Structures are given as C-alpha cells and as structure tokens.
Amino acid sequence: AEEVGGGDKEVVREYFNSTGFERWRKIYGETDEVNRVQKDIRIGHAKTVENAMLMLTEEGSLAGVTVCDAGCGTGSLSIPLAKEGAIVSASDISAAMVAEAQMKAKQQLPSENLPRFEVNDLESLSGKYNTVVCLDVLIHYPQNKADGMIAHLASLAEKRVILSFAPKTFYYDILKRIGELFPGPSKATRAYLHAEADVERALRKVGWKISKRGLITTQFYFSRLIEAVPM
Ligand code: SAM
C-alpha cells in the first residue's frame, strides 16, 4: 500500500541511521569496495554534486554566502561548498549521517570554514539563507509530502533553491515498476519519482520559478537538477 503522511519520515530516519547509513556511506565515499550498481550510483551522484557546484558558482563567488544544505548526508556537497568559502548550515534527519559528515569535514577543512552541523529534519529548519540546496532527498517522499517540503525550503531561501529528484519519465517509471516486482534485499525504503511539472507547480504556488535545469543519468542513477528563483 502507498505510504502517505507521517509514516514515511520515521521509516526514512530509521533506515538512514542503520542499514541505509552503511549502504550510502560506502556509495558516497571514495575508497570502500562497492558492487557494480553501487559504483554506477556513486559516479552518477558525484556528477550531481559537480553540476550543483557549477550552478552555484556560475552566479559568482560563494565566499561569505550563506547556504543551507538540507539532508546533507555525508557532506558530499557541504564540504566543497565550505571549500569555496560559503557559510554552510548542514543538517540531516539522521544523526549517523551528520556524525559522518562532521568527521569528514574536520579532516578536509580548516576549523574556521567548518559547516555548522545539526540533526534536524528539513521541515523543522528555520532561519534565512541566501541559497538552500536539497539533493536527492525528495526521492524518499511521495509528491503530496514533497509539495510541503519544497514550500518550506523556498521559505528559508532569499535568492535561490537548488533541488534534485528522480524524474518521473515514462522510461524510468517502467524501470521502477520492474524493480518493485523484483525487490532486492538492500531496498529497505521505497523510491518515489516526481514529475517535473509537479515540482514546478509546487514552486510556483509559493512564488518561485525554475531558472536552470540539468539532467544527470548513468545506467542506474537518474537525477533532475533544478535551480529556482523568486518570480
Ligand atoms: N544530500 C546528500 C547528498 O546528495 O549527498 C544525501 C542524499 S541521501 C540519498 C538522502 C539523505 O536525506 C539522507 O542522508 C537522509 O537521512 C536525508 N533525509 C531524508 N529525509 C529527510 C528529511 N525529512 N529531512 C532531512 N533529511 C532527510
């Protein structure tokens, strides 16, 4: 049955503090041995981070710019952002993820550039940031929940929002259905695809429009990357 409402979040939190943490820590790392599919996802995700960094730096230097990285995972984006001089607020629903991100950041960054880390779900974040980024998080939520998450992220941003999600295209929809017929042992949470038009509508409802689009695909990884700005 379709999970709607509060259930998704608790399942996601639990997953990313246990088996999901181990699985994604390896995929997002560079050194651990991973299988062929995981390697492909590692490459795809790295491209998403790279493209997001390009979108972010295209408009000028990040030095002194406040950036909220919502659902920061192991810090794949927070760390390069901080390296560019951004003032980064990094948060994630999973305490295990935040601890890993913090450990990696301390290894790679001088203490004065460290992101401010926080265990928090993005719906509970407050404050104002020049830029809000949320990569590969919406995949864990159905569109009816994603609408509210998108609206909340936009409310935290002054200049721009950068989001990535698994696009609901005909081809990928079919692949996903096949995946559901033959679920692998490591698939502890379900993946939700989002139609670009639905994401666009959710943004427009709160006064934001899409200003840039990118698409990252490898064999097993699909991600639509968008930048939105106030209308
Ligand atoms: N954004 C990171 C990246 O691209 O490297 C991590 C992506 S990972 C697939 C999804 C992350 O979203 C996990 O670390 C998970 O704990 C986090 N997450 C899921 N639901 C969340 C929520 N409601 N609020 C904040 N973080 C959430």
PDB file of C-alpha atoms and ligand atoms in Angstrom:
ATOM      1  CA  ALA A   1       0.000   0.000   0.000  1.00  0.00           C
ATOM      2  CA  GLU A   2       1.047   3.588  -0.643  1.00  0.00           C
ATOM      3  CA  GLU A   3       2.537   5.161   2.448  1.00  0.00           C
ATOM      4  CA  VAL A   4       1.297   8.664   2.981  1.00  0.00           C
ATOM      5  CA  GLY A   5       1.660  11.067   5.840  1.00  0.00           C
ATOM      6  CA  GLY A   6       3.896  10.823   8.869  1.00  0.00           C
ATOM      7  CA  GLY A   7       4.939   7.195   8.352  1.00  0.00           C
ATOM      8  CA  ASP A   8       7.445   7.891   5.619  1.00  0.00           C
ATOM      9  CA  LYS A   9       9.605  10.135   7.738  1.00  0.00           C
ATOM     10  CA  GLU A  10      10.035   7.704  10.636  1.00  0.00           C
ATOM     11  CA  VAL A  11      10.858   4.876   8.239  1.00  0.00           C
ATOM     12  CA  VAL A  12      13.394   7.071   6.439  1.00  0.00           C
ATOM     13  CA  ARG A  13      15.025   8.232   9.703  1.00  0.00           C
ATOM     14  CA  GLU A  14      15.344   4.668  10.959  1.00  0.00           C
ATOM     15  CA  TYR A  15      16.757   3.474   7.625  1.00  0.00           C
ATOM     16  CA  PHE A  16      19.411   6.220   7.409  1.00  0.00           C
ATOM     17  CA  ASN A  17      20.530   5.534  10.964  1.00  0.00           C
ATOM     18  CA  SER A  18      21.033   1.808  10.278  1.00  0.00           C
ATOM     19  CA  THR A  19      21.320  -0.234   7.057  1.00  0.00           C
ATOM     20  CA  GLY A  20      20.811   2.808   4.858  1.00  0.00           C
ATOM     21  CA  PHE A  21      23.630   4.619   6.614  1.00  0.00           C
ATOM     22  CA  GLU A  22      26.091   1.791   5.926  1.00  0.00           C
ATOM     23  CA  ARG A  23      24.970   1.423   2.328  1.00  0.00           C
ATOM     24  CA  TRP A  24      25.095   5.137   1.472  1.00  0.00           C
ATOM     25  CA  ARG A  25      28.239   5.897   3.474  1.00  0.00           C
ATOM     26  CA  LYS A  26      30.027   3.427   1.178  1.00  0.00           C
ATOM     27  CA  ILE A  27      28.433   4.671  -2.028  1.00  0.00           C
ATOM     28  CA  TYR A  28      29.175   8.321  -1.185  1.00  0.00           C
ATOM     29  CA  GLY A  29      32.725   7.513  -0.094  1.00  0.00           C
ATOM     30  CA  GLU A  30      35.603   7.014  -2.474  1.00  0.00           C
ATOM     31  CA  THR A  31      37.602   4.166  -1.023  1.00  0.00           C
ATOM     32  CA  ASP A  32      35.223   1.374   0.072  1.00  0.00           C
ATOM     33  CA  GLU A  33      34.695  -1.580  -2.261  1.00  0.00           C
ATOM     34  CA  VAL A  34      31.259  -1.384  -3.867  1.00  0.00           C
ATOM     35  CA  ASN A  35      29.430  -3.563  -6.382  1.00  0.00           C
ATOM     36  CA  ARG A  36      28.827  -2.592  -9.996  1.00  0.00           C
ATOM     37  CA  VAL A  37      25.432  -0.995  -9.420  1.00  0.00           C
ATOM     38  CA  GLN A  38      26.674   0.937  -6.390  1.00  0.00           C
ATOM     39  CA  LYS A  39      29.710   2.123  -8.361  1.00  0.00           C
ATOM     40  CA  ASP A  40      27.401   3.409 -11.089  1.00  0.00           C
ATOM     41  CA  ILE A  41      25.289   5.257  -8.495  1.00  0.00           C
ATOM     42  CA  ARG A  42      28.476   6.664  -6.909  1.00  0.00           C
ATOM     43  CA  ILE A  43      29.508   8.104 -10.287  1.00  0.00           C
ATOM     44  CA  GLY A  44      26.033   9.496 -11.018  1.00  0.00           C
ATOM     45  CA  HIS A  45      25.765  11.130  -7.606  1.00  0.00           C
ATOM     46  CA  ALA A  46      29.242  12.655  -7.924  1.00  0.00           C
ATOM     47  CA  LYS A  47      28.099  14.208 -11.217  1.00  0.00           C
ATOM     48  CA  THR A  48      25.044  15.678  -9.487  1.00  0.00           C
ATOM     49  CA  VAL A  49      27.272  17.260  -6.844  1.00  0.00           C
ATOM     50  CA  GLU A  50      29.618  18.565  -9.545  1.00  0.00           C
ATOM     51  CA  ASN A  51      26.738  20.048 -11.561  1.00  0.00           C
ATOM     52  CA  ALA A  52      25.200  21.601  -8.457  1.00  0.00           C
ATOM     53  CA  MET A  53      28.566  23.226  -7.665  1.00  0.00           C
ATOM     54  CA  LEU A  54      28.680  24.600 -11.228  1.00  0.00           C
ATOM     55  CA  MET A  55      25.155  26.052 -10.897  1.00  0.00           C
ATOM     56  CA  LEU A  56      26.121  27.530  -7.534  1.00  0.00           C
ATOM     57  CA  THR A  57      29.367  29.163  -8.639  1.00  0.00           C
ATOM     58  CA  GLU A  58      28.103  30.363 -12.046  1.00  0.00           C
ATOM     59  CA  GLU A  59      26.486  33.438 -10.475  1.00  0.00           C
ATOM     60  CA  GLY A  60      29.666  34.491  -8.688  1.00  0.00           C
ATOM     61  CA  SER A  61      31.904  33.590  -5.785  1.00  0.00           C
ATOM     62  CA  LEU A  62      30.450  31.707  -2.831  1.00  0.00           C
ATOM     63  CA  ALA A  63      32.724  33.438  -0.351  1.00  0.00           C
ATOM     64  CA  GLY A  64      30.615  34.630   2.572  1.00  0.00           C
ATOM     65  CA  VAL A  65      27.362  33.372   1.006  1.00  0.00           C
ATOM     66  CA  THR A  66      25.024  31.565   3.413  1.00  0.00           C
ATOM     67  CA  VAL A  67      23.970  28.133   2.177  1.00  0.00           C
ATOM     68  CA  CYS A  68      21.616  25.667   3.832  1.00  0.00           C
ATOM     69  CA  ASP A  69      22.325  22.063   2.777  1.00  0.00           C
ATOM     70  CA  ALA A  70      19.125  20.270   3.795  1.00  0.00           C
ATOM     71  CA  GLY A  71      19.533  16.488   4.045  1.00  0.00           C
ATOM     72  CA  CYS A  72      23.323  16.807   3.812  1.00  0.00           C
ATOM     73  CA  GLY A  73      24.066  13.067   4.063  1.00  0.00           C
ATOM     74  CA  THR A  74      27.802  12.513   4.483  1.00  0.00           C
ATOM     75  CA  GLY A  75      28.622  16.069   3.425  1.00  0.00           C
ATOM     76  CA  SER A  76      29.261  15.433  -0.297  1.00  0.00           C
ATOM     77  CA  LEU A  77      28.075  18.948  -1.148  1.00  0.00           C
ATOM     78  CA  SER A  78      28.593  20.744   2.188  1.00  0.00           C
ATOM     79  CA  ILE A  79      32.354  20.154   2.120  1.00  0.00           C
ATOM     80  CA  PRO A  80      33.026  21.534  -1.396  1.00  0.00           C
ATOM     81  CA  LEU A  81      30.712  24.460  -0.588  1.00  0.00           C
ATOM     82  CA  ALA A  82      32.748  25.266   2.517  1.00  0.00           C
ATOM     83  CA  LYS A  83      35.958  24.923   0.473  1.00  0.00           C
ATOM     84  CA  GLU A  84      34.621  27.725  -1.755  1.00  0.00           C
ATOM     85  CA  GLY A  85      34.163  29.930   1.306  1.00  0.00           C
ATOM     86  CA  ALA A  86      30.388  29.545   1.731  1.00  0.00           C
ATOM     87  CA  ILE A  87      28.936  29.782   5.236  1.00  0.00           C
ATOM     88  CA  VAL A  88      27.289  26.371   5.336  1.00  0.00           C
ATOM     89  CA  SER A  89      24.488  25.144   7.582  1.00  0.00           C
ATOM     90  CA  ALA A  90      24.315  21.400   7.069  1.00  0.00           C
ATOM     91  CA  SER A  91      21.540  19.283   8.519  1.00  0.00           C
ATOM     92  CA  ASP A  92      20.123  15.806   8.158  1.00  0.00           C
ATOM     93  CA  ILE A  93      17.350  13.755   9.754  1.00  0.00           C
ATOM     94  CA  SER A  94      19.907  11.019  10.507  1.00  0.00           C
ATOM     95  CA  ALA A  95      22.302  11.511  13.420  1.00  0.00           C
ATOM     96  CA  ALA A  96      24.621   8.875  11.913  1.00  0.00           C
ATOM     97  CA  MET A  97      24.852  10.848   8.668  1.00  0.00           C
ATOM     98  CA  VAL A  98      25.537  14.113  10.471  1.00  0.00           C
ATOM     99  CA  ALA A  99      28.302  12.479  12.546  1.00  0.00           C
ATOM    100  CA  GLU A 100      29.930  11.077   9.404  1.00  0.00           C
ATOM    101  CA  ALA A 101      29.674  14.423   7.594  1.00  0.00           C
ATOM    102  CA  GLN A 102      31.191  16.210  10.572  1.00  0.00           C
ATOM    103  CA  MET A 103      34.070  13.750  10.773  1.00  0.00           C
ATOM    104  CA  LYS A 104      34.835  14.136   7.060  1.00  0.00           C
ATOM    105  CA  ALA A 105      34.581  17.928   7.230  1.00  0.00           C
ATOM    106  CA  LYS A 106      37.072  18.066  10.110  1.00  0.00           C
ATOM    107  CA  GLN A 107      39.529  16.006   8.059  1.00  0.00           C
ATOM    108  CA  GLN A 108      39.241  18.203   4.989  1.00  0.00           C
ATOM    109  CA  LEU A 109      38.587  21.755   6.124  1.00  0.00           C
ATOM    110  CA  PRO A 110      40.331  24.321   8.297  1.00  0.00           C
ATOM    111  CA  SER A 111      38.404  24.890  11.534  1.00  0.00           C
ATOM    112  CA  GLU A 112      37.279  28.417  10.543  1.00  0.00           C
ATOM    113  CA  ASN A 113      35.488  27.085   7.430  1.00  0.00           C
ATOM    114  CA  LEU A 114      33.636  24.193   9.056  1.00  0.00           C
ATOM    115  CA  PRO A 115      29.920  23.945   8.291  1.00  0.00           C
ATOM    116  CA  ARG A 116      27.528  24.252  11.211  1.00  0.00           C
ATOM    117  CA  PHE A 117      26.065  20.776  11.578  1.00  0.00           C
ATOM    118  CA  GLU A 118      22.665  19.918  13.004  1.00  0.00           C
ATOM    119  CA  VAL A 119      20.483  16.808  13.309  1.00  0.00           C
ATOM    120  CA  ASN A 120      17.125  18.021  12.078  1.00  0.00           C
ATOM    121  CA  ASP A 121      14.513  17.163   9.504  1.00  0.00           C
ATOM    122  CA  LEU A 122      14.227  19.802   6.834  1.00  0.00           C
ATOM    123  CA  GLU A 123      10.596  20.552   7.664  1.00  0.00           C
ATOM    124  CA  SER A 124      11.759  21.849  11.079  1.00  0.00           C
ATOM    125  CA  LEU A 125      14.564  24.090   9.798  1.00  0.00           C
ATOM    126  CA  SER A 126      14.206  27.818  10.341  1.00  0.00           C
ATOM    127  CA  GLY A 127      16.139  30.956   9.505  1.00  0.00           C
ATOM    128  CA  LYS A 128      17.061  32.634   6.237  1.00  0.00           C
ATOM    129  CA  TYR A 129      19.812  31.671   3.834  1.00  0.00           C
ATOM    130  CA  ASN A 130      20.954  33.168   0.550  1.00  0.00           C
ATOM    131  CA  THR A 131      20.729  29.694  -1.005  1.00  0.00           C
ATOM    132  CA  VAL A 132      19.001  26.483   0.023  1.00  0.00           C
ATOM    133  CA  VAL A 133      20.136  23.190  -1.509  1.00  0.00           C
ATOM    134  CA  CYS A 134      18.455  19.806  -1.181  1.00  0.00           C
ATOM    135  CA  LEU A 135      19.956  16.989  -3.241  1.00  0.00           C
ATOM    136  CA  ASP A 136      18.452  13.524  -3.677  1.00  0.00           C
ATOM    137  CA  VAL A 137      16.158  13.755  -0.633  1.00  0.00           C
ATOM    138  CA  LEU A 138      12.716  14.099  -2.260  1.00  0.00           C
ATOM    139  CA  ILE A 139      13.068  10.551  -3.621  1.00  0.00           C
ATOM    140  CA  HIS A 140      12.078   9.320  -0.138  1.00  0.00           C
ATOM    141  CA  TYR A 141       8.715  11.112  -0.145  1.00  0.00           C
ATOM    142  CA  PRO A 142       5.521  10.986  -2.207  1.00  0.00           C
ATOM    143  CA  GLN A 143       4.546  14.126  -4.113  1.00  0.00           C
ATOM    144  CA  ASN A 144       1.872  15.141  -1.582  1.00  0.00           C
ATOM    145  CA  LYS A 145       4.586  15.365   1.112  1.00  0.00           C
ATOM    146  CA  ALA A 146       7.196  16.755  -1.268  1.00  0.00           C
ATOM    147  CA  ASP A 147       4.944  19.770  -2.015  1.00  0.00           C
ATOM    148  CA  GLY A 148       5.135  20.918   1.606  1.00  0.00           C
ATOM    149  CA  MET A 149       8.876  20.212   1.802  1.00  0.00           C
ATOM    150  CA  ILE A 150       9.521  22.279  -1.336  1.00  0.00           C
ATOM    151  CA  ALA A 151       7.401  25.151   0.012  1.00  0.00           C
ATOM    152  CA  HIS A 152       9.274  25.084   3.310  1.00  0.00           C
ATOM    153  CA  LEU A 153      12.696  25.021   1.635  1.00  0.00           C
ATOM    154  CA  ALA A 154      11.686  28.007  -0.522  1.00  0.00           C
ATOM    155  CA  SER A 155      10.565  29.917   2.607  1.00  0.00           C
ATOM    156  CA  LEU A 156      14.109  29.595   4.009  1.00  0.00           C
ATOM    157  CA  ALA A 157      15.757  30.959   0.846  1.00  0.00           C
ATOM    158  CA  GLU A 158      16.344  34.560  -0.173  1.00  0.00           C
ATOM    159  CA  LYS A 159      17.883  34.145  -3.635  1.00  0.00           C
ATOM    160  CA  ARG A 160      17.710  30.601  -4.888  1.00  0.00           C
ATOM    161  CA  VAL A 161      16.791  26.999  -4.232  1.00  0.00           C
ATOM    162  CA  ILE A 162      18.595  24.069  -5.822  1.00  0.00           C
ATOM    163  CA  LEU A 163      16.839  20.711  -5.786  1.00  0.00           C
ATOM    164  CA  SER A 164      17.425  17.324  -7.308  1.00  0.00           C
ATOM    165  CA  PHE A 165      14.924  14.498  -7.630  1.00  0.00           C
ATOM    166  CA  ALA A 166      14.376  11.294  -9.586  1.00  0.00           C
ATOM    167  CA  PRO A 167      12.337  12.346 -12.616  1.00  0.00           C
ATOM    168  CA  LYS A 168       9.110  10.527 -13.363  1.00  0.00           C
ATOM    169  CA  THR A 169       9.595   9.898 -17.015  1.00  0.00           C
ATOM    170  CA  PHE A 170       7.853   7.078 -18.804  1.00  0.00           C
ATOM    171  CA  TYR A 171      11.038   5.069 -19.188  1.00  0.00           C
ATOM    172  CA  TYR A 172      12.153   5.406 -15.593  1.00  0.00           C
ATOM    173  CA  ASP A 173       8.641   4.724 -14.321  1.00  0.00           C
ATOM    174  CA  ILE A 174       8.736   1.381 -16.090  1.00  0.00           C
ATOM    175  CA  LEU A 175      12.176   0.546 -14.695  1.00  0.00           C
ATOM    176  CA  LYS A 176      10.936   1.341 -11.216  1.00  0.00           C
ATOM    177  CA  ARG A 177       7.888  -0.872 -11.629  1.00  0.00           C
ATOM    178  CA  ILE A 178      10.116  -3.725 -12.687  1.00  0.00           C
ATOM    179  CA  GLY A 179      12.239  -3.014  -9.601  1.00  0.00           C
ATOM    180  CA  GLU A 180       9.150  -3.309  -7.424  1.00  0.00           C
ATOM    181  CA  LEU A 181       8.288  -6.662  -8.909  1.00  0.00           C
ATOM    182  CA  PHE A 182      11.746  -7.954  -8.042  1.00  0.00           C
ATOM    183  CA  PRO A 183      12.821  -6.103  -4.917  1.00  0.00           C
ATOM    184  CA  GLY A 184      16.457  -6.594  -3.987  1.00  0.00           C
ATOM    185  CA  PRO A 185      17.489  -7.258  -0.372  1.00  0.00           C
ATOM    186  CA  SER A 186      19.085  -3.819   0.053  1.00  0.00           C
ATOM    187  CA  LYS A 187      15.973  -1.851  -0.885  1.00  0.00           C
ATOM    188  CA  ALA A 188      14.670  -1.046   2.559  1.00  0.00           C
ATOM    189  CA  THR A 189      12.834   2.128   1.627  1.00  0.00           C
ATOM    190  CA  ARG A 190      10.778   2.755  -1.430  1.00  0.00           C
ATOM    191  CA  ALA A 191      11.713   5.317  -4.028  1.00  0.00           C
ATOM    192  CA  TYR A 192       9.242   7.952  -5.162  1.00  0.00           C
ATOM    193  CA  LEU A 193       9.604   9.562  -8.555  1.00  0.00           C
ATOM    194  CA  HIS A 194       8.487  13.124  -9.160  1.00  0.00           C
ATOM    195  CA  ALA A 195       7.143  14.650 -12.338  1.00  0.00           C
ATOM    196  CA  GLU A 196       8.987  17.821 -13.162  1.00  0.00           C
ATOM    197  CA  ALA A 197       5.645  19.572 -13.743  1.00  0.00           C
ATOM    198  CA  ASP A 198       4.571  18.705 -10.176  1.00  0.00           C
ATOM    199  CA  VAL A 199       7.772  20.132  -8.697  1.00  0.00           C
ATOM    200  CA  GLU A 200       7.381  23.214 -10.876  1.00  0.00           C
ATOM    201  CA  ARG A 201       3.769  23.639  -9.712  1.00  0.00           C
ATOM    202  CA  ALA A 202       4.782  23.309  -6.032  1.00  0.00           C
ATOM    203  CA  LEU A 203       7.384  26.049  -6.534  1.00  0.00           C
ATOM    204  CA  ARG A 204       5.039  28.322  -8.465  1.00  0.00           C
ATOM    205  CA  LYS A 205       2.392  28.072  -5.732  1.00  0.00           C
ATOM    206  CA  VAL A 206       4.835  29.786  -3.346  1.00  0.00           C
ATOM    207  CA  GLY A 207       6.085  32.335  -5.882  1.00  0.00           C
ATOM    208  CA  TRP A 208       9.174  30.615  -7.287  1.00  0.00           C
ATOM    209  CA  LYS A 209      10.094  29.690 -10.855  1.00  0.00           C
ATOM    210  CA  ILE A 210      12.654  27.326 -12.353  1.00  0.00           C
ATOM    211  CA  SER A 211      15.640  29.192 -13.787  1.00  0.00           C
ATOM    212  CA  LYS A 212      18.058  26.381 -14.680  1.00  0.00           C
ATOM    213  CA  ARG A 213      17.692  22.683 -15.403  1.00  0.00           C
ATOM    214  CA  GLY A 214      20.125  19.820 -15.620  1.00  0.00           C
ATOM    215  CA  LEU A 215      19.728  16.075 -16.016  1.00  0.00           C
ATOM    216  CA  ILE A 216      22.210  13.541 -14.703  1.00  0.00           C
ATOM    217  CA  THR A 217      21.895   9.966 -15.858  1.00  0.00           C
ATOM    218  CA  THR A 218      24.041   6.886 -15.651  1.00  0.00           C
ATOM    219  CA  GLN A 219      22.838   3.331 -16.049  1.00  0.00           C
ATOM    220  CA  PHE A 220      21.204   3.097 -12.603  1.00  0.00           C
ATOM    221  CA  TYR A 221      21.070   6.700 -11.450  1.00  0.00           C
ATOM    222  CA  PHE A 222      18.716   9.416 -12.702  1.00  0.00           C
ATOM    223  CA  SER A 223      18.525  12.877 -11.265  1.00  0.00           C
ATOM    224  CA  ARG A 224      16.854  16.049 -12.431  1.00  0.00           C
ATOM    225  CA  LEU A 225      18.675  19.074 -11.047  1.00  0.00           C
ATOM    226  CA  ILE A 226      16.884  22.423 -10.962  1.00  0.00           C
ATOM    227  CA  GLU A 227      17.586  25.927  -9.747  1.00  0.00           C
ATOM    228  CA  ALA A 228      14.613  28.075  -8.754  1.00  0.00           C
ATOM    229  CA  VAL A 229      14.450  31.809  -8.062  1.00  0.00           C
ATOM    230  CA  PRO A 230      11.666  34.109  -6.812  1.00  0.00           C
ATOM    231  CA  MET A 231       9.184  35.107  -9.577  1.00  0.00           C
TER     232      MET A 231
HETATM  233  N1  SAM B   1      22.029  15.299   0.016  1.00  0.00           N
HETATM  234  C1  SAM B   1      23.032  14.284   0.267  1.00  0.00           C
HETATM  235  C2  SAM B   1      23.849  14.047  -0.959  1.00  0.00           C
HETATM  236  O1  SAM B   1      23.363  14.299  -2.061  1.00  0.00           O
HETATM  237  O2  SAM B   1      24.990  13.588  -0.828  1.00  0.00           O
HETATM  238  C3  SAM B   1      22.429  12.978   0.780  1.00  0.00           C
HETATM  239  C4  SAM B   1      21.430  12.272  -0.135  1.00  0.00           C
HETATM  240  S1  SAM B   1      20.786  10.760   0.586  1.00  0.00           S
HETATM  241  C5  SAM B   1      20.153   9.850  -0.772  1.00  0.00           C
HETATM  242  C6  SAM B   1      19.300  11.307   1.352  1.00  0.00           C
HETATM  243  C7  SAM B   1      19.541  11.970   2.710  1.00  0.00           C
HETATM  244  O3  SAM B   1      18.365  12.656   3.093  1.00  0.00           O
HETATM  245  C8  SAM B   1      19.879  11.007   3.828  1.00  0.00           C
HETATM  246  O4  SAM B   1      21.063  11.401   4.465  1.00  0.00           O
HETATM  247  C9  SAM B   1      18.664  11.104   4.747  1.00  0.00           C
HETATM  248  O5  SAM B   1      18.969  10.870   6.104  1.00  0.00           O
HETATM  249  C10 SAM B   1      18.193  12.517   4.479  1.00  0.00           C
HETATM  250  N2  SAM B   1      16.774  12.793   4.756  1.00  0.00           N
HETATM  251  C11 SAM B   1      15.707  12.037   4.437  1.00  0.00           C
HETATM  252  N3  SAM B   1      14.571  12.632   4.817  1.00  0.00           N
HETATM  253  C12 SAM B   1      14.917  13.810   5.381  1.00  0.00           C
HETATM  254  C13 SAM B   1      14.176  14.873   5.964  1.00  0.00           C
HETATM  255  N4  SAM B   1      12.847  14.839   6.056  1.00  0.00           N
HETATM  256  N5  SAM B   1      14.864  15.932   6.452  1.00  0.00           N
HETATM  257  C14 SAM B   1      16.210  15.967   6.395  1.00  0.00           C
HETATM  258  N6  SAM B   1      16.959  14.983   5.865  1.00  0.00           N
HETATM  259  C15 SAM B   1      16.324  13.914   5.354  1.00  0.00           C
END
